[in-house]
Coordinates of C-alpha atoms in Angstrom, one line a residue:
X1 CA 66.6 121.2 112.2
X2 CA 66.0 117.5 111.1
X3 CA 69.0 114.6 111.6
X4 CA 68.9 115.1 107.5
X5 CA 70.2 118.7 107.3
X6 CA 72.4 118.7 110.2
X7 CA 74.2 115.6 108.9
X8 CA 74.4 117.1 105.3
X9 CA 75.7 120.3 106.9
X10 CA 78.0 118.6 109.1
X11 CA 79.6 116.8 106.3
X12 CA 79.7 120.0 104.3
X13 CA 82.0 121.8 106.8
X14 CA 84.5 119.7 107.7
X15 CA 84.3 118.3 103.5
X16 CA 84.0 114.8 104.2
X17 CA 82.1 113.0 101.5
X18 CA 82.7 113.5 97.9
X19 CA 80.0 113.4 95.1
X20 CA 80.8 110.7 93.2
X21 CA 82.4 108.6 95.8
X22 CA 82.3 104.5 96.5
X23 CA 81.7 104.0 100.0
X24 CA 81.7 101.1 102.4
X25 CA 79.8 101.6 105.7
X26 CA 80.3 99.9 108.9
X27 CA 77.0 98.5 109.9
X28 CA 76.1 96.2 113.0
X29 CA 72.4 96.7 112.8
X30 CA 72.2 98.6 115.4
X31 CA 70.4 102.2 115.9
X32 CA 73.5 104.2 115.2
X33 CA 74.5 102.3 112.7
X34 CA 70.9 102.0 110.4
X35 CA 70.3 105.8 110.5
X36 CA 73.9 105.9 109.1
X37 CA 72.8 103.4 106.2
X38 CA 69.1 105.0 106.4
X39 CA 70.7 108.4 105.2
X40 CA 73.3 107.7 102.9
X41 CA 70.6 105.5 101.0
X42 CA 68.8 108.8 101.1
X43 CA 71.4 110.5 99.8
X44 CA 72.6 108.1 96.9
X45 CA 71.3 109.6 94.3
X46 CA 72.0 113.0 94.9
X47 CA 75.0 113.0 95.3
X48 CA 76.0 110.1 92.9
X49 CA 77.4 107.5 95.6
X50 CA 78.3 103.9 94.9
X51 CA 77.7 101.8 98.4
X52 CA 78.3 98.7 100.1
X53 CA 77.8 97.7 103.4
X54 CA 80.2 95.6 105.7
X55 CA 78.8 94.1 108.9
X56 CA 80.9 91.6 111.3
X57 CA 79.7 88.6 113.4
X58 CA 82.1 88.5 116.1
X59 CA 80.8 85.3 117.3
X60 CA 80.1 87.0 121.0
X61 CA 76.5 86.1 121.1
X62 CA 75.7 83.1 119.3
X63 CA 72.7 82.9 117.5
X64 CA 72.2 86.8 118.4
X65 CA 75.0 87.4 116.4
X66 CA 74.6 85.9 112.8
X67 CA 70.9 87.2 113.6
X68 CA 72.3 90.9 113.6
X69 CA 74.3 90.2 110.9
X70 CA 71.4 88.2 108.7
X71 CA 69.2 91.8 109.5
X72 CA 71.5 94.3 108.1
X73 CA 72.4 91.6 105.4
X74 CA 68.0 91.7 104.4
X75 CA 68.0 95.0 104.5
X76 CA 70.4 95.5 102.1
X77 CA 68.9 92.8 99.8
X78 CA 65.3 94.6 99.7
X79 CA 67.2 98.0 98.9
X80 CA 69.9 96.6 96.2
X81 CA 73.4 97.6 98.0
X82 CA 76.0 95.6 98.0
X83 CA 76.4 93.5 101.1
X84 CA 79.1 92.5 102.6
X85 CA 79.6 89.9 105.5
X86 CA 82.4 89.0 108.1
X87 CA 82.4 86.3 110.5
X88 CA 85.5 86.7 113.1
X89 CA 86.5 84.9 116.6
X90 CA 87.3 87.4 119.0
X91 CA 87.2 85.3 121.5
X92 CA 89.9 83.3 120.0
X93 CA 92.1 86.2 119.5
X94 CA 91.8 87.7 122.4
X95 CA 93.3 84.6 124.0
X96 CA 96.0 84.3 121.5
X97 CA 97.2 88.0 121.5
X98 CA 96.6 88.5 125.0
X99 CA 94.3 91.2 124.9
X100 CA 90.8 92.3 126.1
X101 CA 88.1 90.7 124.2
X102 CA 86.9 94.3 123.7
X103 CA 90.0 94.9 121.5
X104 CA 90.2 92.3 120.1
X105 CA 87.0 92.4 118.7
X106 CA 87.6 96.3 117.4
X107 CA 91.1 94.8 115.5
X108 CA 89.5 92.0 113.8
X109 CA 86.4 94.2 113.2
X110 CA 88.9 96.5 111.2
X111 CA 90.6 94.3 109.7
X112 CA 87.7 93.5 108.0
X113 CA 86.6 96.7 107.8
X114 CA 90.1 96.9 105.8
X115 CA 89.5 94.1 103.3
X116 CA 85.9 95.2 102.6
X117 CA 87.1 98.5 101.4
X118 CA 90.1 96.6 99.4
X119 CA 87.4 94.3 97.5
X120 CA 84.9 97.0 96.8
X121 CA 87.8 99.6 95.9
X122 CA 86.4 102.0 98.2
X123 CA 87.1 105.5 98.7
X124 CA 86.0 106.0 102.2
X125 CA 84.9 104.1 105.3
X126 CA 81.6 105.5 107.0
X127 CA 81.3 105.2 110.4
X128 CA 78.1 106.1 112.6
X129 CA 80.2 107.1 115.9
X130 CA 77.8 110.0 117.5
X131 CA 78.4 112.7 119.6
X132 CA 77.6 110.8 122.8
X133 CA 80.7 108.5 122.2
X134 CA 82.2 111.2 121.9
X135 CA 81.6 112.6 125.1
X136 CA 82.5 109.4 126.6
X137 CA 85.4 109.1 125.1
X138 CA 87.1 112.3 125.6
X139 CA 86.0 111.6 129.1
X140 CA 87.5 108.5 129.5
X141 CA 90.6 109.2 128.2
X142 CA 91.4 112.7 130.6
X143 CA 90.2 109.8 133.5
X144 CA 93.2 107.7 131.7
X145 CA 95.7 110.2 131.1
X146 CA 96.3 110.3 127.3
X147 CA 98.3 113.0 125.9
X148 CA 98.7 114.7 122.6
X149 CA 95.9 114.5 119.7
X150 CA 94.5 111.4 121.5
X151 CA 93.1 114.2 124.1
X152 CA 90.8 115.6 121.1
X153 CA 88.8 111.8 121.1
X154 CA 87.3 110.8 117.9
X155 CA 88.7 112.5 115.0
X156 CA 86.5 113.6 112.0
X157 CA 88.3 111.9 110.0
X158 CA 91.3 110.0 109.6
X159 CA 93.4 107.9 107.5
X160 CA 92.8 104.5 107.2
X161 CA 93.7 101.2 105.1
X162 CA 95.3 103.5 102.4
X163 CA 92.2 105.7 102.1
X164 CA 90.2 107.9 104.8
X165 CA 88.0 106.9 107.8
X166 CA 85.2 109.2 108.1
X167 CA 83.0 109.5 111.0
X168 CA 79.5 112.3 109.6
X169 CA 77.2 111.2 113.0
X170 CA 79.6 113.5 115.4
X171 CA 77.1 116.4 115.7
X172 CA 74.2 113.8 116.5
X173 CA 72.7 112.2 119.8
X174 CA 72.7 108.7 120.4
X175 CA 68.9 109.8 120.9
X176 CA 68.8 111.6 117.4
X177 CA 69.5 108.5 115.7
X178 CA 66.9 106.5 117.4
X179 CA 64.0 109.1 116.4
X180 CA 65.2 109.3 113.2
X181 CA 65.3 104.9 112.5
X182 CA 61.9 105.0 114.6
X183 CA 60.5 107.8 112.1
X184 CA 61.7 106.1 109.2
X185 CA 60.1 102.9 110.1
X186 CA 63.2 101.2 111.4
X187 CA 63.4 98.5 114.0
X188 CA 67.0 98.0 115.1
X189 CA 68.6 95.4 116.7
X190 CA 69.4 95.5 120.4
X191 CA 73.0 94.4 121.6
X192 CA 72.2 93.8 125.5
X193 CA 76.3 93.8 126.4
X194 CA 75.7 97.5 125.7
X195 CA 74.2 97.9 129.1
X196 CA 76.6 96.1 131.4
X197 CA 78.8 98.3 133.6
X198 CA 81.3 95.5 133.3
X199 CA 82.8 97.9 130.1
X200 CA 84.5 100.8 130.9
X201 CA 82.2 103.0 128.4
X202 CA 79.0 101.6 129.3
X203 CA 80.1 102.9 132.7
X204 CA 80.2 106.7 131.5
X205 CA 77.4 106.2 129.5
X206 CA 74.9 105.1 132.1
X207 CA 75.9 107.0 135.1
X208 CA 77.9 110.4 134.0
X209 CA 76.6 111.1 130.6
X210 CA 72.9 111.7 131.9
X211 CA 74.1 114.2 134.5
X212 CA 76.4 116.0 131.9
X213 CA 72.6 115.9 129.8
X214 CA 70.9 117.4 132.5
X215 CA 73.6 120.2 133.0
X216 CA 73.6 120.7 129.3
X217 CA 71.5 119.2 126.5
X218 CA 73.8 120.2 123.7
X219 CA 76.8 119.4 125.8
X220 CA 77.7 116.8 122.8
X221 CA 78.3 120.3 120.5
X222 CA 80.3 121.6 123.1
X223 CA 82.7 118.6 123.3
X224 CA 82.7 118.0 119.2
X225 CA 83.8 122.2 119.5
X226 CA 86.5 121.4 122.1
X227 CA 87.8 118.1 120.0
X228 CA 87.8 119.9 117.2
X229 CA 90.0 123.0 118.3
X230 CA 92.2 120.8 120.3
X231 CA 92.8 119.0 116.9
X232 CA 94.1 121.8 115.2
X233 CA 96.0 123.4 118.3
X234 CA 97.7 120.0 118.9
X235 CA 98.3 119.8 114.8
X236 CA 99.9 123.0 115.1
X237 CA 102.4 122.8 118.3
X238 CA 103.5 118.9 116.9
X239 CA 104.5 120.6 113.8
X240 CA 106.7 123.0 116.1
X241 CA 107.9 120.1 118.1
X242 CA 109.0 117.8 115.2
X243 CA 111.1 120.8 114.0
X244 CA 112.6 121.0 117.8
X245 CA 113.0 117.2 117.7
X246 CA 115.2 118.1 115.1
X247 CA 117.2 120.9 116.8
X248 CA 118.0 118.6 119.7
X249 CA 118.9 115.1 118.3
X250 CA 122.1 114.1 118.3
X251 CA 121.5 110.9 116.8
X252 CA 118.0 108.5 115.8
X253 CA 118.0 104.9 114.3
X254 CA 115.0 102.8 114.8
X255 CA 115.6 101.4 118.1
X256 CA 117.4 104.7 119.9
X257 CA 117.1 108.2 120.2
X258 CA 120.5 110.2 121.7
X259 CA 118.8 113.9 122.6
X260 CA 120.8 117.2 123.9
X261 CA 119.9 117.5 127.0
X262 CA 120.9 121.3 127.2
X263 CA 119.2 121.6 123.9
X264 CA 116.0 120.1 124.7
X265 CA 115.6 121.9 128.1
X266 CA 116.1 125.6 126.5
X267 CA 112.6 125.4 124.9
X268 CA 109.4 126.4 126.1
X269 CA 108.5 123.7 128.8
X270 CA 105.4 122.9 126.8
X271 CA 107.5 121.7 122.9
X272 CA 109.4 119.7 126.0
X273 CA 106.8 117.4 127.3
X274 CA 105.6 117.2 123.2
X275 CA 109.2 117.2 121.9
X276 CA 109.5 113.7 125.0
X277 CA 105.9 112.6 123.6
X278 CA 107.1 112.5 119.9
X279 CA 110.4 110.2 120.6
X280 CA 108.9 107.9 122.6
X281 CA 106.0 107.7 120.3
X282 CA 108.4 106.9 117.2
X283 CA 110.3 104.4 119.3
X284 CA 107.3 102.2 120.0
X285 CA 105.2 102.3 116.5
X286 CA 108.9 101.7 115.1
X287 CA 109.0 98.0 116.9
X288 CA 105.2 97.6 116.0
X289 CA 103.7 98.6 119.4
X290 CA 101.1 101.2 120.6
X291 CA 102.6 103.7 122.8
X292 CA 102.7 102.8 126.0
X293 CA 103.7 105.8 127.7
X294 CA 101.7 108.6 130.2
X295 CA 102.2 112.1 130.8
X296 CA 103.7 110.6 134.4
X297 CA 105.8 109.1 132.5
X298 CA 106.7 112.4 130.3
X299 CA 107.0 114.2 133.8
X300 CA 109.0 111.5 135.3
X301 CA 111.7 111.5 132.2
X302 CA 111.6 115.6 132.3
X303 CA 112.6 115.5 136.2
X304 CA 115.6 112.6 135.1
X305 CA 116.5 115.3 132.8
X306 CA 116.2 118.4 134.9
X307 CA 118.2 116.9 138.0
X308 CA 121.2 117.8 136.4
X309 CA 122.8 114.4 137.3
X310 CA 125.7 113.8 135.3
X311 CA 124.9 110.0 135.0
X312 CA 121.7 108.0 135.5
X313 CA 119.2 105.7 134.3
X314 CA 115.5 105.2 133.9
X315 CA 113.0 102.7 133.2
X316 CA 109.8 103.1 130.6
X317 CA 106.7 100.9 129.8
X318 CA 107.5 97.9 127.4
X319 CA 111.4 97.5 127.7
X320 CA 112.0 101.2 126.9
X321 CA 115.2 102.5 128.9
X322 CA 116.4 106.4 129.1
X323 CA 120.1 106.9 130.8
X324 CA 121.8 110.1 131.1
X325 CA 125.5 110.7 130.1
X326 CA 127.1 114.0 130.6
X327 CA 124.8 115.9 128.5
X328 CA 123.3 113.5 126.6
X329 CA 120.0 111.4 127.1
X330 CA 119.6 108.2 125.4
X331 CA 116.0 106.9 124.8
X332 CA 115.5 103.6 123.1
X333 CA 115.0 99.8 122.9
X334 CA 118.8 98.5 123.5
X335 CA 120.0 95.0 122.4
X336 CA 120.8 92.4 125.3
X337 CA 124.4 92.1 126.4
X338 CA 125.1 89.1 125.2
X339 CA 124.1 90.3 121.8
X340 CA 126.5 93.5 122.0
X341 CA 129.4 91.7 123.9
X342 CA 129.5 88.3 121.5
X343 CA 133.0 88.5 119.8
X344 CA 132.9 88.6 116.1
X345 CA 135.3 87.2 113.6
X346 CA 136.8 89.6 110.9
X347 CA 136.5 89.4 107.5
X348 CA 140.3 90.0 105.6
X349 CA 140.1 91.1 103.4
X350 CA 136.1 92.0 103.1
X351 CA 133.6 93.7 105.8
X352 CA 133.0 93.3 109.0
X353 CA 129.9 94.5 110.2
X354 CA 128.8 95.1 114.8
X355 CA 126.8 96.8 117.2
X356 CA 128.9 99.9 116.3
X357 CA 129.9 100.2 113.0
X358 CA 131.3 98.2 110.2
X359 CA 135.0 97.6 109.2
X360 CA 137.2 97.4 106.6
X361 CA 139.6 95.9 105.8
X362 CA 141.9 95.6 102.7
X363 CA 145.3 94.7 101.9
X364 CA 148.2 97.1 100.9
X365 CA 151.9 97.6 99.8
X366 CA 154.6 99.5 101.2
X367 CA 153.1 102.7 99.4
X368 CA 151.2 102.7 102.9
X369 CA 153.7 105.2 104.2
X370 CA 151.6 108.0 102.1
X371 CA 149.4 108.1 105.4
X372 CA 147.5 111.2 104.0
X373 CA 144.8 109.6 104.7
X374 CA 145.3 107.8 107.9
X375 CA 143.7 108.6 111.4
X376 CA 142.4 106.9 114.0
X377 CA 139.6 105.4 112.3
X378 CA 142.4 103.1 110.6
X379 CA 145.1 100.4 112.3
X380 CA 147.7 98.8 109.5
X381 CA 149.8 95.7 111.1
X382 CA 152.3 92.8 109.4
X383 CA 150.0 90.0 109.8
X384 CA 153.0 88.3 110.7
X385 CA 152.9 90.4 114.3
X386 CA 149.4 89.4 115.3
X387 CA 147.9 85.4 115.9
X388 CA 145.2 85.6 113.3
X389 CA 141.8 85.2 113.4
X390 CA 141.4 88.8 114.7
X391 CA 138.3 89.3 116.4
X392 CA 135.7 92.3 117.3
X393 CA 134.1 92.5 120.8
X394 CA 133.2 94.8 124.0
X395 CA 134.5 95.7 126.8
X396 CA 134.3 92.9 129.5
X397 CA 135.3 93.3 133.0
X398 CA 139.0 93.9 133.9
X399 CA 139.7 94.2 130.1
X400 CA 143.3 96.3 129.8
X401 CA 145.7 97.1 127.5
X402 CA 149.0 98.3 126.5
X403 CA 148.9 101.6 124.7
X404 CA 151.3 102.4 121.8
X405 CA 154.5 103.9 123.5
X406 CA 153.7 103.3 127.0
X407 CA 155.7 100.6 129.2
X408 CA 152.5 99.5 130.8
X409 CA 148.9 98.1 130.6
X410 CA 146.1 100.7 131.4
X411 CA 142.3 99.4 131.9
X412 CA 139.9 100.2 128.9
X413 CA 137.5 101.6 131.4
X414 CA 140.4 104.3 132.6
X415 CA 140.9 105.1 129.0
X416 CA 137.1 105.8 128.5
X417 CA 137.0 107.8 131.3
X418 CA 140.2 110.2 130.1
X419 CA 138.5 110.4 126.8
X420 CA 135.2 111.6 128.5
X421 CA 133.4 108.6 125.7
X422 CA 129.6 108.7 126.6
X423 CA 128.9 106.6 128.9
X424 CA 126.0 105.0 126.8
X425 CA 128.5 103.9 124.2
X426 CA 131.2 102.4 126.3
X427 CA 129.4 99.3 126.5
X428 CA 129.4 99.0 122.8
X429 CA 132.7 100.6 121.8
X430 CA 134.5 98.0 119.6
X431 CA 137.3 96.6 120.6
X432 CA 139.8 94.5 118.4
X433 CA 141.6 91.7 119.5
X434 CA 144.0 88.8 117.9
X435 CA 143.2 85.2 118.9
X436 CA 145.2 85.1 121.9
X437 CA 143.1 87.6 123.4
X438 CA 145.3 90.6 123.1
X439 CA 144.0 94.0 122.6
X440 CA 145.4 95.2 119.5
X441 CA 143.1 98.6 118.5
X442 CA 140.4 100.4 120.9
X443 CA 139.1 102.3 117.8
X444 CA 139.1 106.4 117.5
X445 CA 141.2 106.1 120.9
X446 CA 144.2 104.1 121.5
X447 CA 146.6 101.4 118.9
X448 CA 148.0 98.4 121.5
X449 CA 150.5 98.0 118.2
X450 CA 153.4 100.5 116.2
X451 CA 152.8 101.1 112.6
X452 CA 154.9 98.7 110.8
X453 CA 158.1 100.2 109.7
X454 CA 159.0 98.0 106.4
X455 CA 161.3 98.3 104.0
X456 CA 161.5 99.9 100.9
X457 CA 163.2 96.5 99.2
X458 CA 160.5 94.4 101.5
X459 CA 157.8 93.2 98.9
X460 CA 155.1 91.7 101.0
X461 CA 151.4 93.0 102.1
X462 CA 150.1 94.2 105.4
X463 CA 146.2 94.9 106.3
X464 CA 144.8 98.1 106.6
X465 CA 141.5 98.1 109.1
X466 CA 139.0 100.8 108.8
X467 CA 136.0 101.7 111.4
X468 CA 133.1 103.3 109.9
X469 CA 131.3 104.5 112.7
X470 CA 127.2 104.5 112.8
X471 CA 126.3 107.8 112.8
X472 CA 126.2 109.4 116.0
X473 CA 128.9 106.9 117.2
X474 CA 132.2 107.9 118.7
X475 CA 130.7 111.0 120.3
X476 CA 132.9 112.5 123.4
X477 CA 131.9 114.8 125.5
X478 CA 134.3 117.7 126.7

């Protein structure tokens, strides 16, 4: 079967190419990357396509480089398609991001990729990835230790820059493509960084892809087969672990993640390691990074969890922290100290927001009495009792206070500790104090002040503070 029908089948199964469609392909000038021009020229009329080309300089090679680009850029001129050309420094960028120069050059060369599809108001991107990188990929990322769908390698398809990514050269041979530009009449261009071993890829291609080839010609099928299945297997159980996730979260913002412990480790061992996988995967895109985590580091957490330890604490690639606290686990990106301990003025009358919460405050009449609905989300005082400003802060070392009732002072930490408060929120519990320092309110737990007893003939206002917890906040564990 020619490169022609097995392409056209290819596509046809897995549905990726429209009739009708506007599409930009990513072209270097390259082997892989002409047969993918080479057919879908073929194929314009047929099926009623609407093309452009993109092709980036990423001003690696010099004169080499604008020469590639100047090929695919004539060859698109003698045939009438759309052409359009990107010049990027990767170089540049890889200095000023602090990255490899290999990614750096993929980022810009998507970015580009990106605003070529924007300009042309494309429908897909084409991309001529083969079934050798795949192969070498999917190798190289088992040697890595990826987990989840980045097992599977290079997708079929996927979405990209609002639209879809779409990659019809998976069931093809790096040598496939070559016959088929040499039968055509095609010269390529030659990238010589392709063969230094300096690259991590070049590395499986030169010296374990050809032993794989001998073993197994087709062995490229066999992987596309396995990618493929583990795609929808790996689909399938993230479905059933986003709907655990759900089961065992006691609380999620965008920095933190506050899971069951008992909860999570009832499951099936393997919605576990993909339940972990998920959170720490939302924490990371959710302050712009790329994961960072490894199934050592899945393992590692699971063991922290599984130790039964009633307090703990663990670190995670990029700043990420899990601690353990009775039966909860906290997973997330916490703010500094300082940030969380900083005292902050109140607002009275008005709002008050902290690291905990936000309060309320508002003033009221004798009618206060009615305390239907008071609790201990509330604290009313005669500002006459208390040296104003009143101020919201943290616990700091040696921090005490004198409860409502009792003769004597008793620590804050003693009081968190009797309360059984997590001890991932002790550090952030709010604490209100007047300006000579005195601890007025530990809120939810303890008033350092009575409720004012006024008269009924007494016309004059006191303040009513309200805590509105985060949710999740204010937790105990019994």
């Amino acid at each position: 079967m020619t490169v022609n029908e097995n392409v056209t089948q290819f596509i046809e199964r897995h549905h990726l190419i429209q009739r009708g469609s506007r599409l930009l392909l990513g072209v270097s000038g390259g082997a892989d990357s002409m047969a993918l021009l080479l057919y879908f020229e073929k194929k314009q009329r047929e099926w009623g396509l609407e093309l452009a080309v993109c092709s980036v300089d990423h001003a690696l090679r010099g004169k080499d480089s604008s020469e590639d680009l100047n090929y695919v850029a004539c060859f698109c001129a003698e045939r009438d398609i759309l052409f359009i050309g990107k010049k990027v420094d990767a170089r540049a960028w890889s200095h000023a991001q602090k990255i490899s120069l290999e990614a750096a050059a993929r980022a810009l060369r998507y970015r580009a990729f990106a605003e070529a599809m924007d300009s042309f108001r494309a429908d897909a991107l084409v991309l001529a990835h083969h079934g050798d990188d795949q192969v070498e990929t999917m190798l190289m990322r088992a040697v890595r230790g990826t987990v989840g769908i980045g097992r599977a390698g290079i997708p079929v398809r996927r979405p990209f820059a609002g639209k879809t990514l779409v990659r019809p050269f998976l069931s093809q041979t790096k040598r496939d493509l070559e016959r088929y530009c040499a039968a055509n009449g095609i010269v390529p261009r030659n990238d010589p960084s392709n063969q230094s071993d300096v690259h991590t890829r070049n590395r499986f291609r030169k010296y374990v892809l050809p032993f794989l080839k001998k073993e197994n010609p087709k062995v490229h099928l066999k992987f596309q087969y396995e990618s493929e299945r583990m795609s929808e297997d790996e689909s399938l159980l993230n479905e059933l672990a986003k709907a655990q996730l759900k089961s065992v979260t006691l609380k999620k913002q965008k920095s933190i993640y506050a899971l069951s412990i008992p909860d999570l480790l009832a499951v099936h061992p393997a919605l576990q390691r993909r339940t972990i996988h998920l959170v720490l995967c939302y924490l990371y895109t959710n302050q712009q990074l790329q994961p960072m985590h490894q199934p050592i580091h899945i393992e590692g957490l699971l063991q922290f969890l599984h130790a039964g330890r009633s307090s703990g604490y663990m670190t995670l690639p990029g700043g990420l922290t899990a601690s353990i606290s009775y039966e909860t686990c906290m997973i997330g990106f916490l703010p500094a100290e300082d940030e969380v301990s900083k005292p902050i003025k109140l607002t009275i009358p008005g709002q008050t927001d902290c690291p905990s919460g936000t309060f309320e405050a508002d003033a009221l009449g004798i009618d206060f009495l009615k305390r239907d609905a008071l609790d201990a989300s509330c604290l009313i005082f005669d500002p006459a009792d208390v040296s104003l400003p009143l101020y919201v802060r943290t616990i700091r070392p040696g921090d005490r206070m004198r409860p409502n009732g009792m003769t004597g002072s008793q620590k804050i930490q003693r009081i968190f500790i009797n309360a059984k408060v997590d001890r991932n929120q002790r550090n952030r519990w709010p604490l209100i104090t007047d300006s000579d320092g005195r601890i007025l309110w530990l809120p939810l737990l303890k008033r350092g002040i009575a409720w004012p007893s006024p008269r009924i003939s007494e016309k004059k206002e006191y303040v009513k503070l309200k805590f509105i917890p985060f949710s999740g906040f204010g937790r105990t564990q019994a």
